[in-house]
């Protein structure tokens, strides 16, 4: 496993990047935190703090200094598109090591795909001149991001019998201003708006 933060594309700076997230409820956060404890002490793999666990719906092209009028325009566009989206559940699997992180990935979900399409469509509507960054490869939550080379054998042993996360309710989303902290291997954010389904 290699550092997640080496060669990240599209971030003009490490703070203020607008994202739309779905956040785990308390029960899901409990399960995710318990699973992440299996990673304690793995060199180069700091755990994501419980309060910053998230499912990325989309990173947007804009940063949080675009002005209040433009933020309102974006929030209004997202809110309007969400009128076609209702609450749904994801089925999220056990943690697995990728080449740069430890993720828990969900089964394919047409409801998730519709939510991602709604958010990305709203961003294009609000800012048609700005090209959106690539969408997420699948619904997933990262338990840890590598900050250097991580020994694979120990990591595989720690995750070998890890259970699935299970059912994850998606009942709303959050527009956030994200700060990337490569020096400690985490992301954190300030919430700007939120919606319930």
XYZ file of C-alpha atoms in Angstrom:
197
model
C 0.000 0.000 0.000
C 1.277 3.463 -0.954
C 0.374 6.943 0.286
C -3.131 8.076 -0.633
C -1.949 11.671 -0.631
C 0.833 11.339 -3.204
C -0.401 12.603 -6.528
C -3.991 13.559 -5.656
C -5.356 15.273 -8.761
C -7.527 18.354 -8.928
C -6.981 19.919 -5.513
C -5.729 23.466 -6.103
C -5.157 23.812 -2.360
C -5.706 21.677 0.746
C -8.558 23.641 2.306
C -12.029 24.762 1.310
C -12.832 22.119 -1.327
C -16.603 21.739 -1.669
C -17.928 18.189 -1.333
C -21.289 16.565 -0.798
C -21.294 13.779 1.803
C -23.672 11.290 3.343
C -22.810 10.759 7.000
C -23.271 7.594 9.058
C -25.785 7.575 11.895
C -24.594 6.736 15.418
C -25.156 2.999 15.078
C -23.236 2.799 11.804
C -20.486 5.030 13.186
C -20.165 2.628 16.142
C -19.689 -0.322 13.772
C -17.214 1.559 11.581
C -15.183 2.680 14.578
C -15.071 -0.870 15.930
C -13.839 -2.161 12.579
C -11.237 0.578 12.313
C -9.769 -0.411 15.687
C -8.321 -3.451 13.915
C -5.920 -0.993 12.277
C -4.464 0.376 15.501
C -0.695 0.515 15.358
C -0.297 -0.232 11.648
C 2.628 1.950 10.504
C 1.701 4.549 7.889
C -2.054 3.962 8.277
C -3.660 6.418 10.718
C -7.338 5.740 11.393
C -9.950 8.263 10.356
C -11.444 9.750 13.535
C -15.048 8.715 14.106
C -16.350 12.272 13.661
C -14.924 12.484 10.112
C -16.169 9.148 8.690
C -18.173 9.817 5.522
C -19.511 8.537 2.214
C -18.524 10.893 -0.618
C -21.371 11.596 -3.016
C -19.295 14.000 -5.076
C -16.398 16.391 -4.924
C -17.315 19.643 -6.656
C -15.141 21.918 -8.768
C -15.586 24.931 -6.493
C -14.012 26.075 -3.230
C -15.724 27.760 -0.307
C -14.560 31.266 -1.285
C -16.955 31.482 -4.236
C -19.227 33.942 -2.361
C -22.571 33.709 -0.578
C -24.689 34.293 -3.672
C -23.034 31.431 -5.520
C -23.231 29.136 -2.484
C -26.951 29.890 -2.271
C -27.353 29.185 -5.987
C -25.619 25.828 -5.551
C -27.626 24.899 -2.448
C -30.900 25.840 -4.164
C -30.026 23.710 -7.191
C -29.178 20.702 -4.997
C -32.370 21.124 -2.963
C -34.504 21.260 -6.104
C -32.941 18.096 -7.558
C -33.429 16.200 -4.299
C -37.200 16.385 -4.681
C -36.905 13.183 -6.726
C -34.773 11.360 -4.122
C -36.106 9.441 -1.136
C -34.526 7.613 1.788
C -32.823 4.292 1.056
C -30.379 1.816 2.543
C -26.970 0.669 1.385
C -25.568 -2.783 2.091
C -21.940 -2.182 3.012
C -19.332 -4.926 3.074
C -16.371 -5.701 5.286
C -13.250 -3.521 5.273
C -10.735 -4.323 2.551
C -7.325 -2.899 1.762
C -6.952 -1.117 -1.562
C -3.678 0.194 -2.945
C -3.992 3.417 -0.887
C -6.661 3.012 1.816
C -8.846 0.662 3.811
C -12.410 0.987 2.548
C -15.807 -0.538 3.232
C -17.646 -0.617 -0.104
C -21.379 -0.992 -0.678
C -23.195 -3.244 -3.084
C -24.381 -1.540 -6.294
C -27.424 0.624 -5.646
C -29.645 2.349 -8.206
C -30.826 4.696 -5.449
C -27.239 5.732 -4.719
C -26.586 6.232 -8.427
C -29.694 8.449 -8.649
C -28.514 10.504 -5.663
C -25.057 10.999 -7.171
C -26.637 11.975 -10.508
C -28.949 14.469 -8.788
C -26.097 16.178 -6.920
C -23.792 16.271 -9.912
C -26.614 17.513 -12.137
C -27.282 20.329 -9.667
C -23.603 21.326 -9.687
C -23.573 21.464 -13.484
C -26.786 23.509 -13.455
C -25.348 25.988 -10.935
C -21.914 26.224 -12.580
C -22.192 25.090 -16.215
C -18.779 26.534 -17.068
C -16.897 24.425 -14.479
C -15.891 20.833 -15.199
C -16.840 18.425 -12.420
C -14.163 16.174 -10.927
C -14.679 12.452 -11.478
C -17.435 10.853 -9.430
C -16.843 8.194 -6.759
C -16.102 4.682 -8.041
C -18.768 3.214 -5.721
C -20.468 4.099 -2.453
C -17.779 3.571 0.184
C -16.371 4.818 3.465
C -12.644 4.946 4.192
C -11.528 3.764 7.627
C -7.939 4.859 7.001
C -5.799 6.483 4.325
C -2.181 5.426 3.884
C 0.416 8.143 4.471
C 3.349 5.967 3.426
C 4.248 2.403 2.610
C 2.118 -0.052 4.604
C 3.049 -3.737 5.116
C 0.402 -5.802 3.348
C 0.748 -9.098 5.215
C -0.035 -7.692 8.665
C -2.923 -5.676 7.284
C -4.485 -8.679 5.532
C -4.272 -10.707 8.746
C -5.990 -7.976 10.737
C -8.875 -7.775 8.243
C -9.221 -11.466 7.396
C -12.247 -12.172 9.612
C -13.716 -8.664 9.755
C -17.529 -8.652 9.512
C -19.597 -6.618 7.084
C -20.736 -3.180 8.119
C -24.267 -4.192 7.103
C -27.208 -1.888 6.493
C -26.409 1.818 6.249
C -29.423 4.165 6.102
C -29.063 7.130 3.751
C -31.509 9.758 4.968
C -29.900 13.015 3.894
C -26.769 14.736 2.687
C -24.411 17.534 3.611
C -22.632 20.241 1.607
C -19.253 20.651 3.283
C -16.024 22.597 2.942
C -13.267 19.991 3.234
C -9.703 20.356 4.463
C -7.213 17.669 3.448
C -4.532 17.020 6.083
C -1.901 14.788 4.449
C 0.491 15.282 7.340
C -1.857 13.303 9.624
C -3.706 11.264 6.998
C -7.197 12.643 7.465
C -9.868 14.906 6.043
C -12.136 17.167 8.090
C -14.754 19.709 7.166
C -17.110 22.543 7.992
C -20.767 22.022 7.148
C -22.374 24.652 4.932
C -25.823 23.172 4.255
C -27.758 19.951 4.740
C -30.896 18.248 3.510
C -33.070 15.413 4.833
C -35.008 13.118 2.512
